CSV table of C-alpha atoms in Angstrom, one decimal:
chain,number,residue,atom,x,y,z
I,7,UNK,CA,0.0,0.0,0.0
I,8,UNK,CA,1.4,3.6,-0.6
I,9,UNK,CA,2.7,5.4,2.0
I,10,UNK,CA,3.7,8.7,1.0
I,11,UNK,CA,1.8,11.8,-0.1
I,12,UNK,CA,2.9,11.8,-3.2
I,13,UNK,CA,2.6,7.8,-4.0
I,14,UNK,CA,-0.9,8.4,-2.8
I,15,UNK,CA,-1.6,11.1,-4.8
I,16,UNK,CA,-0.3,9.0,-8.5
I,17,UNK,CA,-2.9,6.6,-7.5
I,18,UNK,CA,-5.5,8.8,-7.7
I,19,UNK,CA,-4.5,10.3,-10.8
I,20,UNK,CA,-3.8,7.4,-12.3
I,21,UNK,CA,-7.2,5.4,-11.4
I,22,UNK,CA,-8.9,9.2,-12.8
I,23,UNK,CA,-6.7,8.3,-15.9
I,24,UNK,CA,-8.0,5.2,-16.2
I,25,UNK,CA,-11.4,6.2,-16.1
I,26,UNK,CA,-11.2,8.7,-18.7
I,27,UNK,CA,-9.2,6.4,-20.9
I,28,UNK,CA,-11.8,3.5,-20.9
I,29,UNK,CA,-14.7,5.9,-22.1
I,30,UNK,CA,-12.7,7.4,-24.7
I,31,UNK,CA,-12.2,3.6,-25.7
I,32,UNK,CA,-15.4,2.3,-25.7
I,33,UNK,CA,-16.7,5.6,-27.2
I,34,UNK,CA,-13.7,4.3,-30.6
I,35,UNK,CA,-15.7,0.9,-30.2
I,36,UNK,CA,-19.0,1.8,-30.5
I,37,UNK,CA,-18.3,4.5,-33.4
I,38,UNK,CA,-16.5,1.1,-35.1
I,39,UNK,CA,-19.7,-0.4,-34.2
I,40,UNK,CA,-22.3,1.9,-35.6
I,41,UNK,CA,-19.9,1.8,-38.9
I,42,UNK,CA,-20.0,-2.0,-39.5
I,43,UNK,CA,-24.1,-2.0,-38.9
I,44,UNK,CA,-24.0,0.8,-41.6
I,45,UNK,CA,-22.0,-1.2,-43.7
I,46,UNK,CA,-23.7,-4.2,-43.1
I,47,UNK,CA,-27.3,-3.2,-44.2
I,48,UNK,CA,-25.4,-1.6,-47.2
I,49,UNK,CA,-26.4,1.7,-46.7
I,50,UNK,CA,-23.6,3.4,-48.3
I,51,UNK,CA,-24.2,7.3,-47.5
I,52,UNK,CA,-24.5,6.5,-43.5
I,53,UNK,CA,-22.0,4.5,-43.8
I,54,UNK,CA,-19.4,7.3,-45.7
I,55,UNK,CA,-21.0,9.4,-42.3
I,56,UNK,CA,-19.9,7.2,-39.7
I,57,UNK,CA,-16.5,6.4,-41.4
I,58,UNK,CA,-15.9,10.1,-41.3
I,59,UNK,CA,-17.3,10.2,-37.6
I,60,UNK,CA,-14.4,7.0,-37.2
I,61,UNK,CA,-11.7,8.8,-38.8
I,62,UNK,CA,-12.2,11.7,-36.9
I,63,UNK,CA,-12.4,9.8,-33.5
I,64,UNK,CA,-9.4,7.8,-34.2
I,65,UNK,CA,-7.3,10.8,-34.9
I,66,UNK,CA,-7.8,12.2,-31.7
I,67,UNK,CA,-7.2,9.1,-29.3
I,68,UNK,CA,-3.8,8.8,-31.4
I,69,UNK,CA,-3.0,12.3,-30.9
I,70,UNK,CA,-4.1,11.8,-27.0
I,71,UNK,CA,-1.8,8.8,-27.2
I,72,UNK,CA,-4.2,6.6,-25.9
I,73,UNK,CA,-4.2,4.6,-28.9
I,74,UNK,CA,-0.8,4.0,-31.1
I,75,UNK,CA,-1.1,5.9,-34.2
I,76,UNK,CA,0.1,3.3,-36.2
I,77,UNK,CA,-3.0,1.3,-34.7
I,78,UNK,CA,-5.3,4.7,-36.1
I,79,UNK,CA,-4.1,4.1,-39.3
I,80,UNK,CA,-4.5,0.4,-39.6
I,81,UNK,CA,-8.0,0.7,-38.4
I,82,UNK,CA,-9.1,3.6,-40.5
I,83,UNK,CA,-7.1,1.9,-43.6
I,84,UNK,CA,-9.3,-1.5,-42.7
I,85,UNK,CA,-12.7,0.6,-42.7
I,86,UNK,CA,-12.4,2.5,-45.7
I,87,UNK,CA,-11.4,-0.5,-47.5
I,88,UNK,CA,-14.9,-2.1,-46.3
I,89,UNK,CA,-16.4,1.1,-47.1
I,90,UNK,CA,-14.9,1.1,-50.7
I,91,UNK,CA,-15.7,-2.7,-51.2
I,92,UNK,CA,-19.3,-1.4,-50.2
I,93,UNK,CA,-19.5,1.7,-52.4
I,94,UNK,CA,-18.2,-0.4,-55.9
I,95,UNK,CA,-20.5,-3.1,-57.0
């Protein structure tokens, strides 16, 4: 158990941290979500809507650093090419 002011203090930031960190993730998730159901009932504007919604939230959670950005861009590169495959019959 922590002992000093300061060790006691981390924990608290870091549990506050944590906390913020697993909204902003779930929040990625179910964007993701709400783009695959688009895609899946082949609605192709929505879906162009929530990729740009995606886009837009992975950006940010790489630039917070919460997500690798090299992880943004695989994810984004994975969605448009669903979102192409939908768009070109």
């Amino acid at each position: 158990m922590a002992t000093s002011l300061s060790s006691k203090k981390r924990i608290r930031q870091q549990e506050r941290r944590r906390l913020r960190n697993k909204a902003y993730r779930s929040a990625m998730r179910t964007e993701i979500k709400k783009f695959l159901v688009a895609v899946a009932a082949g609605d192709a504007p929505l879906a162009r809507e929530r990729y740009a919604a995606v886009s837009r939230r992975l950006d940010k959670l790489a630039s917070k650093g919460l997500i690798h950005r090299n992880q943004a861009a695989r994810r984004k590169s994975r969605l448009a090419a669903r979102l192409r495959a939908l768009e070109s019959p």
